[in-house]
Coordinates of C-alpha atoms and ligand atoms in Angstrom, one line a residue:
X993 CA 8.3 8.4 14.7
X994 CA 4.5 9.1 14.5
X995 CA 2.7 7.3 17.3
X996 CA 0.6 5.0 15.1
X997 CA 3.7 4.0 13.1
X998 CA 5.4 3.1 16.4
X999 CA 2.4 0.9 17.4
X1000 CA 2.4 -0.7 13.9
X1001 CA 6.1 -1.5 14.1
X1002 CA 5.6 -3.2 17.4
X1003 CA 2.7 -5.2 16.2
X1004 CA 4.5 -6.1 13.0
X1005 CA 7.0 -8.2 15.0
X1006 CA 4.3 -10.8 15.4
X1007 CA 4.4 -11.4 11.6
X1008 CA 0.7 -12.2 11.6
X1009 CA -2.3 -10.7 9.7
X1010 CA -4.1 -8.3 12.1
X1011 CA -7.8 -7.6 12.8
X1012 CA -8.4 -4.1 14.1
X1013 CA -11.8 -3.6 15.8
X1014 CA -13.8 -1.0 17.5
X1015 CA -17.4 -0.7 18.7
X1016 CA -20.2 1.7 19.7
X1017 CA -23.6 1.4 21.3
X1018 CA -26.0 3.5 19.2
X1019 CA -27.9 4.8 22.2
X1020 CA -28.6 8.2 20.5
X1021 CA -27.0 10.9 18.5
X1022 CA -23.3 10.0 18.8
X1023 CA -21.1 12.6 20.6
X1024 CA -18.0 13.8 18.7
X1025 CA -15.8 12.1 21.4
X1026 CA -16.6 8.8 19.9
X1027 CA -14.9 9.8 16.7
X1028 CA -11.6 9.7 18.5
X1029 CA -11.8 6.0 18.9
X1030 CA -12.7 5.4 15.3
X1031 CA -9.8 7.6 14.0
X1032 CA -7.3 6.0 16.4
X1033 CA -8.3 2.6 15.1
X1034 CA -8.2 3.8 11.5
X1035 CA -4.7 5.2 11.9
X1036 CA -3.3 2.1 13.4
X1037 CA -5.0 0.1 10.6
X1038 CA -3.5 2.4 7.9
X1039 CA -0.1 2.4 9.6
X1040 CA -0.1 -1.4 9.6
X1041 CA -0.9 -1.5 6.0
X1042 CA 1.9 0.9 5.3
X1043 CA 4.2 -1.4 7.2
X1044 CA 3.2 -4.1 4.9
X1045 CA 1.1 -6.0 7.5
X1046 CA -2.2 -7.5 6.3
X1047 CA -4.9 -5.7 8.3
X1048 CA -8.7 -5.8 8.3
X1049 CA -10.7 -3.2 10.1
X1050 CA -14.2 -3.8 11.5
X1051 CA -16.6 -1.7 13.6
X1052 CA -19.4 -3.3 15.6
X1053 CA -22.6 -1.5 16.2
X1054 CA -23.8 -2.9 19.6
X1055 CA -27.5 -2.9 18.7
X1056 CA -28.5 -5.6 21.2
X1057 CA -27.7 -3.3 24.0
X1058 CA -30.8 -2.0 25.9
X1059 CA -31.9 1.6 26.0
X1060 CA -30.9 2.7 29.4
X1061 CA -31.2 6.5 29.0
X1062 CA -33.7 8.6 27.2
X1063 CA -32.1 11.4 25.1
X1064 CA -33.7 14.7 25.9
X1065 CA -34.3 15.5 22.2
X1066 CA -36.8 12.6 22.0
X1067 CA -40.4 12.5 23.1
X1068 CA -40.8 10.9 26.5
X1069 CA -44.3 9.9 25.6
X1070 CA -43.2 7.9 22.6
X1071 CA -40.0 6.3 23.9
X1072 CA -40.3 5.8 27.7
X1073 CA -42.1 2.5 27.2
X1074 CA -39.0 1.2 25.3
X1075 CA -36.6 1.7 28.2
X1076 CA -34.8 -1.5 28.7
X1077 CA -35.6 -3.0 25.2
X1078 CA -32.8 -3.8 22.8
X1079 CA -32.0 -0.8 20.6
X1080 CA -32.6 -3.0 17.5
X1081 CA -36.3 -3.3 18.4
X1082 CA -37.0 0.3 19.1
X1083 CA -38.6 2.3 16.2
X1084 CA -36.5 4.9 14.4
X1085 CA -37.2 8.6 15.4
X1086 CA -37.9 9.5 11.8
X1087 CA -40.4 7.5 9.8
X1088 CA -39.2 8.0 6.3
X1089 CA -35.5 8.6 6.4
X1090 CA -33.6 7.6 3.3
X1091 CA -30.0 7.2 4.2
X1092 CA -27.0 6.1 2.2
X1093 CA -25.3 3.1 3.6
X1094 CA -21.6 2.9 3.4
X1095 CA -21.9 0.4 0.5
X1096 CA -23.8 3.1 -1.4
X1097 CA -27.3 1.7 -1.6
X1098 CA -30.1 4.0 -0.3
X1099 CA -32.3 2.5 2.4
X1100 CA -34.3 3.5 5.4
X1101 CA -33.4 3.2 8.9
X1102 CA -35.4 0.4 10.1
X1103 CA -34.8 0.9 13.8
X1104 CA -33.6 3.3 16.5
X1105 CA -30.2 1.6 16.4
X1106 CA -29.8 1.9 12.6
X1107 CA -30.9 5.5 12.6
X1108 CA -28.2 6.8 14.9
X1109 CA -25.7 4.2 13.8
X1110 CA -26.1 5.4 10.1
X1111 CA -25.8 8.9 11.1
X1112 CA -22.5 8.2 12.8
X1113 CA -21.1 5.9 10.2
X1114 CA -21.7 8.5 7.5
X1115 CA -19.6 11.0 9.4
X1116 CA -16.6 8.7 10.0
X1117 CA -16.8 7.4 6.4
X1118 CA -16.5 11.0 5.2
X1119 CA -13.6 11.4 7.5
X1120 CA -11.8 8.6 5.6
X1121 CA -12.4 5.8 8.1
X1122 CA -14.1 2.9 6.2
X1123 CA -14.2 -0.2 8.4
X1124 CA -16.5 -3.1 7.7
X1125 CA -19.6 -2.6 9.6
X1126 CA -20.9 -5.4 11.8
X1127 CA -24.1 -5.5 14.0
X1128 CA -24.0 -7.4 17.2
X1129 CA -27.6 -8.6 16.7
X1130 CA -26.5 -10.3 13.5
X1131 CA -23.5 -11.9 15.2
X1132 CA -26.1 -13.5 17.5
X1133 CA -28.7 -14.4 14.8
X1134 CA -26.1 -15.8 12.6
X1135 CA -24.9 -17.9 15.4
X1136 CA -21.4 -16.7 15.3
X1137 CA -21.3 -16.4 19.0
X1138 CA -22.9 -19.7 19.9
X1139 CA -19.6 -21.4 20.8
X1140 CA -18.8 -18.6 23.3
X1141 CA -22.3 -18.4 24.7
X1142 CA -22.0 -22.1 25.6
X1143 CA -18.5 -21.6 27.1
X1144 CA -19.6 -18.7 29.2
X1145 CA -22.6 -20.5 30.5
X1146 CA -20.7 -23.7 31.3
X1147 CA -18.2 -21.6 33.1
X1148 CA -20.5 -19.4 35.0
X1149 CA -18.8 -19.9 38.3
X1150 CA -15.3 -19.3 36.9
X1151 CA -16.4 -16.1 35.3
X1152 CA -17.9 -15.1 38.6
X1153 CA -14.5 -15.8 40.2
X1154 CA -12.8 -13.7 37.5
X1155 CA -15.1 -10.7 38.1
X1156 CA -14.4 -10.9 41.9
X1157 CA -10.7 -11.3 41.6
X1158 CA -10.1 -8.6 38.9
X1159 CA -12.7 -6.0 39.6
X1160 CA -13.7 -6.8 43.2
X1161 CA -17.4 -6.8 42.2
X1162 CA -19.5 -9.6 43.6
X1163 CA -22.3 -11.3 41.8
X1164 CA -25.2 -13.3 43.4
X1165 CA -24.2 -16.8 44.0
X1166 CA -26.2 -18.3 41.1
X1167 CA -24.9 -15.7 38.6
X1168 CA -25.6 -16.9 35.1
X1169 CA -23.7 -14.7 32.5
X1170 CA -26.6 -14.3 30.0
X1171 CA -29.3 -11.7 29.5
X1172 CA -32.4 -13.2 27.7
X1173 CA -34.9 -11.0 25.9
X1174 CA -38.2 -11.3 27.9
X1175 CA -40.6 -13.2 25.7
X1176 CA -43.5 -11.2 27.1
X1177 CA -42.4 -7.6 27.1
X1178 CA -39.4 -7.7 24.8
X1179 CA -37.0 -6.1 27.3
X1180 CA -33.4 -7.2 27.8
X1181 CA -32.2 -4.8 30.4
X1182 CA -34.7 -6.1 33.1
X1183 CA -34.1 -9.9 32.8
X1184 CA -32.1 -12.0 35.3
X1185 CA -31.0 -15.5 34.3
X1186 CA -31.4 -17.9 37.1
X1187 CA -30.3 -21.3 35.8
X1188 CA -28.7 -23.1 32.8
X1189 CA -29.4 -26.7 32.2
X1190 CA -27.2 -27.2 29.1
X1191 CA -30.0 -26.3 26.7
X1192 CA -32.2 -23.6 28.2
X1193 CA -31.7 -20.5 30.3
X1194 CA -34.4 -19.9 32.9
X1195 CA -35.0 -16.2 33.7
X1196 CA -37.3 -13.8 35.3
X1197 CA -38.2 -10.3 34.2
X1198 CA -37.6 -8.1 37.2
X1199 CA -38.8 -4.7 38.5
X1200 CA -35.7 -4.2 40.6
X1201 CA -32.8 -5.1 38.5
X1202 CA -32.2 -1.6 37.1
X1203 CA -33.4 1.8 38.0
X1204 CA -34.1 2.9 34.5
X1205 CA -36.5 0.3 33.3
X1206 CA -39.4 -1.8 34.8
X1207 CA -39.7 -5.5 34.1
X1208 CA -43.1 -7.3 33.6
X1209 CA -42.7 -10.1 36.2
X1210 CA -42.6 -12.8 33.5
X1211 CA -40.8 -16.0 34.2
X1212 CA -39.5 -18.0 31.2
X1213 CA -37.0 -20.5 29.7
X1214 CA -35.3 -19.9 26.4
X1215 CA -32.4 -21.2 24.3
X1216 CA -29.6 -18.7 24.7
X1217 CA -28.7 -19.0 20.9
X1218 CA -29.9 -17.4 17.7
X1219 CA -30.6 -13.9 19.1
X1220 CA -32.8 -14.7 22.1
X1221 CA -30.5 -12.7 24.2
X1222 CA -27.0 -11.5 24.8
X1223 CA -24.0 -12.0 26.9
X1224 CA -23.2 -9.3 29.6
X1225 CA -20.9 -6.7 28.2
X1226 CA -17.7 -7.8 30.1
X1227 CA -18.2 -11.3 28.6
X1228 CA -19.5 -10.2 25.3
X1229 CA -16.5 -8.1 24.5
X1230 CA -13.9 -10.9 24.8
X1231 CA -16.4 -13.3 23.0
X1232 CA -16.4 -11.0 20.0
X1233 CA -12.6 -10.9 20.0
X1234 CA -12.4 -14.7 20.0
X1235 CA -15.2 -15.1 17.4
X1236 CA -13.9 -12.5 15.0
X1237 CA -10.2 -13.0 15.6
X1238 CA -9.6 -9.5 16.9
X1239 CA -5.9 -8.7 17.5
X1240 CA -6.0 -4.9 18.1
X1241 CA -8.6 -3.0 20.0
X1242 CA -8.4 -0.1 22.4
X1243 CA -10.9 1.7 24.6
X1244 CA -11.6 5.0 26.3
X1245 CA -9.5 5.3 29.4
X1246 CA -12.4 5.0 31.8
X1247 CA -12.6 1.3 30.8
X1248 CA -8.8 0.9 30.8
X1249 CA -8.3 1.5 34.6
X1250 CA -6.8 -1.2 36.8
X1251 CA -9.5 -3.7 37.6
X1252 CA -11.7 -2.1 35.0
X1253 CA -13.7 -3.6 32.1
X1254 CA -10.7 -4.2 29.9
X1255 CA -8.7 -6.1 32.6
X1256 CA -11.8 -8.3 33.2
X1257 CA -12.3 -8.9 29.5
X1258 CA -8.6 -9.8 29.0
X1259 CA -8.7 -12.6 31.6
X1260 CA -12.0 -13.9 30.4
X1261 CA -10.6 -14.0 26.8
X1262 CA -7.6 -16.0 28.0
X1263 CA -9.1 -18.3 30.6
X1264 CA -12.6 -18.9 29.2
X1265 CA -12.3 -18.4 25.4
X1266 CA -8.6 -19.4 25.1
X1267 CA -7.9 -16.2 23.1
X1268 CA -4.9 -13.9 23.6
X1269 CA -6.2 -10.4 24.4
X1270 CA -5.8 -7.9 21.5
X1271 CA -3.1 -5.4 21.5
X1272 CA -4.5 -2.6 23.7
X1273 CA -4.6 1.1 22.8
X1274 CA -6.2 3.0 25.7
X1275 CA -7.1 6.5 24.8
X1276 CA -8.1 9.8 26.4
X1277 CA -11.4 11.4 25.6
X1278 CA -12.1 14.5 23.8
X1279 CA -13.0 17.4 25.9
X1280 CA -15.3 19.3 23.6
X1281 CA -16.0 22.6 25.3
X1282 CA -18.0 25.7 24.8
X1283 CA -21.6 26.5 25.2
X1284 CA -21.7 27.4 21.5
X1285 CA -21.2 23.8 20.5
X1286 CA -24.2 22.6 22.5
X1287 CA -27.6 22.9 21.2
X1288 CA -30.3 24.7 23.1
X1289 CA -31.6 21.5 24.5
X1290 CA -28.3 21.0 26.4
X1291 CA -27.0 18.3 24.2
X1292 CA -23.2 17.8 23.7
X1293 CA -21.8 18.4 20.3
X1294 CA -22.7 15.4 18.1
X1295 CA -20.1 14.0 15.5
X1296 CA -22.5 15.3 12.8
X1297 CA -22.7 18.8 14.1
X1298 CA -18.9 19.1 14.6
X1299 CA -18.3 17.7 11.0
X1300 CA -20.3 20.6 9.7
X1301 CA -18.1 23.4 11.2
X1302 CA -14.7 22.2 10.1
X1303 CA -13.5 20.9 6.7
X1304 CA -13.1 17.1 6.9
X1305 CA -9.3 17.0 6.8
X1306 CA -9.0 19.7 9.5
X1307 CA -11.3 17.7 11.7
X1308 CA -9.3 14.6 11.1
X1309 CA -6.0 16.4 11.6
X1310 CA -7.3 17.7 15.1
X1311 CA -7.4 14.0 16.2
X1312 CA -4.5 12.6 14.2
X1313 CA -1.8 14.9 15.5
X1314 CA -2.5 14.0 19.2
X1315 CA -1.1 10.9 20.7
X1316 CA -3.8 8.5 21.9
X1317 CA -3.1 8.9 25.6
X1318 CA -2.8 12.7 25.4
X1319 CA -5.8 14.9 26.4
X1320 CA -7.5 16.5 23.5
X1321 CA -9.3 19.7 24.3
X1322 CA -11.2 21.6 21.7
X1323 CA -13.3 24.6 22.5
X1324 CA -14.4 26.4 19.3
X1325 CA -16.1 29.1 21.3
X1326 CA -12.7 30.4 22.3
X1327 CA -11.5 33.2 19.9
X1328 CA -8.4 31.6 18.6
X1329 CA -9.3 27.9 18.6
X1330 CA -10.5 27.5 15.1
X1331 CA -8.0 30.0 13.4
X1332 CA -5.1 28.4 15.3
X1333 CA -6.2 24.9 14.2
X1334 CA -6.1 26.1 10.5
X1335 CA -2.7 27.6 11.0
X1336 CA -1.4 24.4 12.5
X1337 CA -3.0 22.4 9.7
X1338 CA -1.3 24.7 7.1
X1339 CA 2.1 24.5 8.7
X1340 CA 2.0 20.8 8.9
X1341 CA 1.2 20.9 5.1
X1342 CA 4.4 22.8 4.3
X1343 CA 6.5 21.2 7.1
X1344 CA 9.7 19.4 6.5
X1345 CA 9.6 17.7 9.9
X1346 CA 9.0 14.0 9.1
X1347 CA 6.4 13.5 11.9
X1348 CA 4.3 16.5 10.9
X1349 CA 4.5 15.5 7.2
X1350 CA 3.2 12.0 8.2
X1351 CA 0.4 13.6 10.4
X1352 CA -0.6 15.8 7.5
X1353 CA -0.6 12.8 5.1
X1354 CA -2.8 10.8 7.4
X1355 CA -5.1 13.7 7.9
X1356 CA -6.1 13.9 4.3
X1357 CA -9.3 12.3 3.2
X1358 CA -9.1 12.8 -0.5
X1359 CA -6.7 13.4 -3.3
X1360 CA -5.7 16.9 -2.2
X1361 CA -2.0 16.0 -1.8
X1362 CA 1.1 17.8 -2.9
X1363 CA 1.9 21.5 -3.0
X1364 CA -0.9 24.1 -3.2
X1365 CA -1.5 27.6 -2.2
X1366 CA -4.3 28.7 0.1
X1367 CA -5.0 31.9 2.0
X1368 CA -4.6 31.9 5.7
X1369 CA -7.8 31.4 7.6
X1370 CA -7.1 34.4 9.8
X1371 CA -6.5 36.6 6.8
X1372 CA -9.7 35.4 5.2
X1373 CA -11.7 36.2 8.4
X1374 CA -10.9 39.9 7.6
X1375 CA -11.0 39.7 3.8
X1376 CA -14.5 38.1 3.6
X1377 CA -16.0 40.9 5.5
X1378 CA -14.7 43.7 3.3
X1379 CA -17.4 44.6 0.7
X1380 CA -16.7 44.3 -3.0
X1381 CA -13.4 42.5 -2.7
X1382 CA -12.3 39.9 -5.2
X1383 CA -10.9 37.1 -3.0
X1384 CA -9.4 35.2 -5.9
X1385 CA -7.5 38.2 -7.0
X1386 CA -6.3 38.7 -3.3
X1387 CA -5.2 35.1 -3.2
X1388 CA -3.4 35.5 -6.5
X1389 CA -1.5 38.5 -5.4
X1390 CA -0.5 36.7 -2.2
X1391 CA 0.5 33.6 -4.2
X1392 CA 2.2 35.7 -6.8
X1393 CA 0.6 33.6 -9.5
X1394 CA -2.5 32.3 -11.0
X1395 CA -4.6 29.9 -8.8
X1396 CA -5.1 26.5 -10.2
X1397 CA -8.5 24.9 -10.5
X1398 CA -7.9 23.0 -7.2
X1399 CA -6.7 26.1 -5.4
X1400 CA -9.8 28.0 -6.4
X1401 CA -12.0 25.1 -5.1
X1402 CA -10.0 25.1 -1.8
X1403 CA -10.4 28.9 -1.5
X1404 CA -14.2 28.5 -2.0
X1405 CA -14.3 25.8 0.7
X1406 CA -12.2 27.8 3.1
X1407 CA -14.5 30.8 2.6
X1408 CA -17.4 28.6 3.5
X1409 CA -15.8 27.6 6.8
X1410 CA -14.7 31.2 7.6
X1411 CA -18.4 32.3 7.2
X1412 CA -19.4 29.5 9.6
X1413 CA -16.8 30.6 12.0
X1414 CA -17.9 34.3 11.8
X1415 CA -21.6 33.3 12.1
X1416 CA -21.2 30.9 15.0
X1417 CA -18.0 31.3 16.9
X1418 CA -16.1 34.6 16.2
X1419 CA -16.1 37.2 19.0
X1420 CA -17.7 40.5 18.3
X1421 CA -14.3 42.1 18.0
X1422 CA -13.4 40.0 15.0
X1423 CA -16.5 41.2 13.1
X1424 CA -17.0 44.4 11.3
X1425 CA -19.3 46.1 8.8
X1426 CA -18.8 49.4 6.9
X1427 CA -21.1 52.1 8.1
X1428 CA -23.3 53.8 5.5
X1429 CA -23.7 56.9 7.8
X1430 CA -20.9 58.6 9.8
X1431 CA -20.9 56.8 13.2
X1432 CA -21.4 58.7 16.3
X1433 CA -18.1 57.3 17.7
X1434 CA -16.2 60.0 15.7
X1435 CA -16.6 62.5 18.5
X1436 CA -13.6 60.8 20.3
X1437 CA -11.2 61.8 17.5
X1438 CA -8.5 64.3 18.4
X1439 CA -7.7 67.4 16.3
X1440 CA -4.5 65.7 15.0
X1441 CA -6.5 62.7 14.0
X1442 CA -9.1 64.8 12.2
X1443 CA -6.3 66.6 10.4
X1444 CA -4.9 63.2 9.3
X1445 CA -8.3 62.1 8.0
X1446 CA -8.4 65.3 5.9
X1447 CA -5.0 64.5 4.4
X1448 CA -5.9 60.9 3.9
X1449 CA -8.9 61.9 1.8
X1450 CA -6.5 63.5 -0.7
X1451 CA -4.3 60.3 -0.8
X1452 CA -7.2 58.0 -1.5
X1453 CA -8.0 59.3 -4.9
X1454 CA -4.6 58.3 -6.3
X1455 CA -4.0 55.2 -4.2
X1456 CA -3.6 51.9 -6.2
X1457 CA -1.2 49.5 -4.6
X1458 CA -2.4 48.4 -1.2
X1459 CA 1.0 47.6 0.3
X1460 CA 2.4 51.0 -0.7
X1461 CA -0.9 52.8 0.4
X1462 CA -0.7 51.1 3.8
X1463 CA 2.8 52.5 4.3
X1464 CA 1.7 56.0 3.1
X1465 CA -1.1 56.0 5.6
X1466 CA 1.3 55.1 8.4
X1467 CA 3.8 57.9 7.2
X1468 CA 1.0 60.6 7.0
X1469 CA 0.0 59.9 10.6
X1470 CA 3.6 59.9 11.8
X1471 CA 4.3 63.2 10.1
X1472 CA 1.4 64.7 12.2
X1473 CA 2.8 63.3 15.5
X1474 CA 0.3 60.3 15.7
X1475 CA 1.2 56.8 16.8
X1476 CA 0.6 53.9 14.5
X1477 CA -2.4 52.9 16.7
X1478 CA -3.9 56.5 16.7
X1479 CA -3.6 56.6 13.0
X1480 CA -5.4 53.4 12.2
X1481 CA -8.0 53.9 15.0
X1482 CA -9.0 57.2 13.3
X1483 CA -9.7 55.2 10.1
X1484 CA -11.6 52.3 11.8
X1485 CA -13.7 54.6 13.8
X1486 CA -14.7 56.6 10.9
X1487 CA -15.5 53.7 8.5
X1488 CA -16.5 51.0 11.0
X1489 CA -17.5 52.8 14.1
X1490 CA -15.0 50.7 16.2
X1491 CA -11.4 50.8 17.2
X1492 CA -10.0 47.9 15.2
X1493 CA -10.5 46.3 11.8
X1494 CA -8.8 44.6 9.0
X1495 CA -5.8 46.1 7.2
X1496 CA -6.7 49.7 6.5
X1497 CA -5.4 50.0 3.0
X1498 CA -7.1 46.9 1.8
X1499 CA -10.4 48.0 3.5
X1500 CA -10.3 51.4 1.8
X1501 CA -9.3 50.2 -1.7
X1502 CA -12.2 47.7 -1.6
X1503 CA -14.7 50.5 -1.1
X1504 CA -16.1 53.0 -3.5
X1505 CA -13.6 55.9 -3.5
X1506 CA -16.1 58.7 -3.6
X1507 CA -18.0 57.2 -0.6
X1508 CA -14.7 57.0 1.4
X1509 CA -13.5 60.5 0.5
X1510 CA -16.9 61.9 1.5
X1511 CA -16.8 60.1 4.8
X1512 CA -13.2 61.2 5.6
X1513 CA -14.0 64.8 4.8
X1514 CA -17.0 64.9 6.9
X1515 CA -15.3 63.3 9.8
X1516 CA -12.4 65.7 9.6
Ligands
ZN458 ZN1 -40.7 -8.7 30.7

């Protein structure tokens, strides 16, 4: 059984409606790795619905979190002063930036948090994951967390004990689990709460709390409600579970270790907020390798960048087919990574194996279901480089029938991604171009190879059917005592100036016959 269906089956035993949740801090351009979490939660949500369990899927943008790292692609002069401020109150890197919200209305990113969150949301929406988007700042402003803020503050000592017992980390004796926004400098990463009197939290804005931001030294007293600050992450997480009724939520495995964030959050949920911890789905991260995926500034591949080099369903397939705790490595700079992925996608499409069929079904993002024909990615890599070739005709020959409208669209789409592959990832060996002039490499040809070329020149004029012609080429070489490799090398060297290339017959038939005959004769 497919892994998400197995999880859904287990959860279905509770016979209760489910709330699936995931979250992300919009601290900059979102790395493709974060997509795995979204897709895993989306799959479980969809599997639950298929198992006839009522399920709602939410995604929280943690925009109250402080900026704790300055991305290299941003101006230090402009952004350094915001280090430690909540992401919601930091200006967007782009002034006028019309973006389409998931609900369809066009608006502008009003903040740093919105800018990067919308960029990411757009990608996962396109990938078919459409959770309800919530913003942590609004949860505070709309006072949906008030009850839990009070519970946390009233139980500060107990929370401290839980921290110590579960994670072994010690907090100062008077630890108050709240981070106010400094009323003077607006930072949240620098404040230390020192007292809670049941109405107000006293705090100081410190220079020494964190290494990445400097506080202003202000001392103040604020109500902890209505967006004046936030709970520390290990407390905020279970508070959100309890406030929203979350029943299913996983996390990257670095938070799932024994004594880690998840363990602490589980105990706080139970003992402080009286909420059963959600069903846990820990998952492995994506190892996204390859220099070619990183921009010149040394940034890892963002979700947006990756969504531009693969069709949506193939990118989704990459994540759907792997169990959540399995490593997912993807290095598009390796020669076979992308062609192999397309092959695996195509074979899942036509598979009779129930798991693979299910994986394929859950990888689709639009209506493209059912049977259809599409040329293999690997074959197209060669075909698109042959000049003057009619790719629709080639596809129809292979299909042995006329392409439908959908199949033509699909072919167009695949050609687009083949070109991206050739442009950005394919090794030099996979690329070729027909030489206008006779290449200098022909001097390596043997006497027999030259004789073969001369015979081939005569064959070309009458050749029509590519399959038959390919066989004739092979036979002609064989009759002259050449191996298959020697035969075809002679052709590639003459036409392409290199030792390998696409299927020779197709290549020759795609070119102007007079041009080929002239070249072959000169070379021989
Ligand atoms: Zn301050």
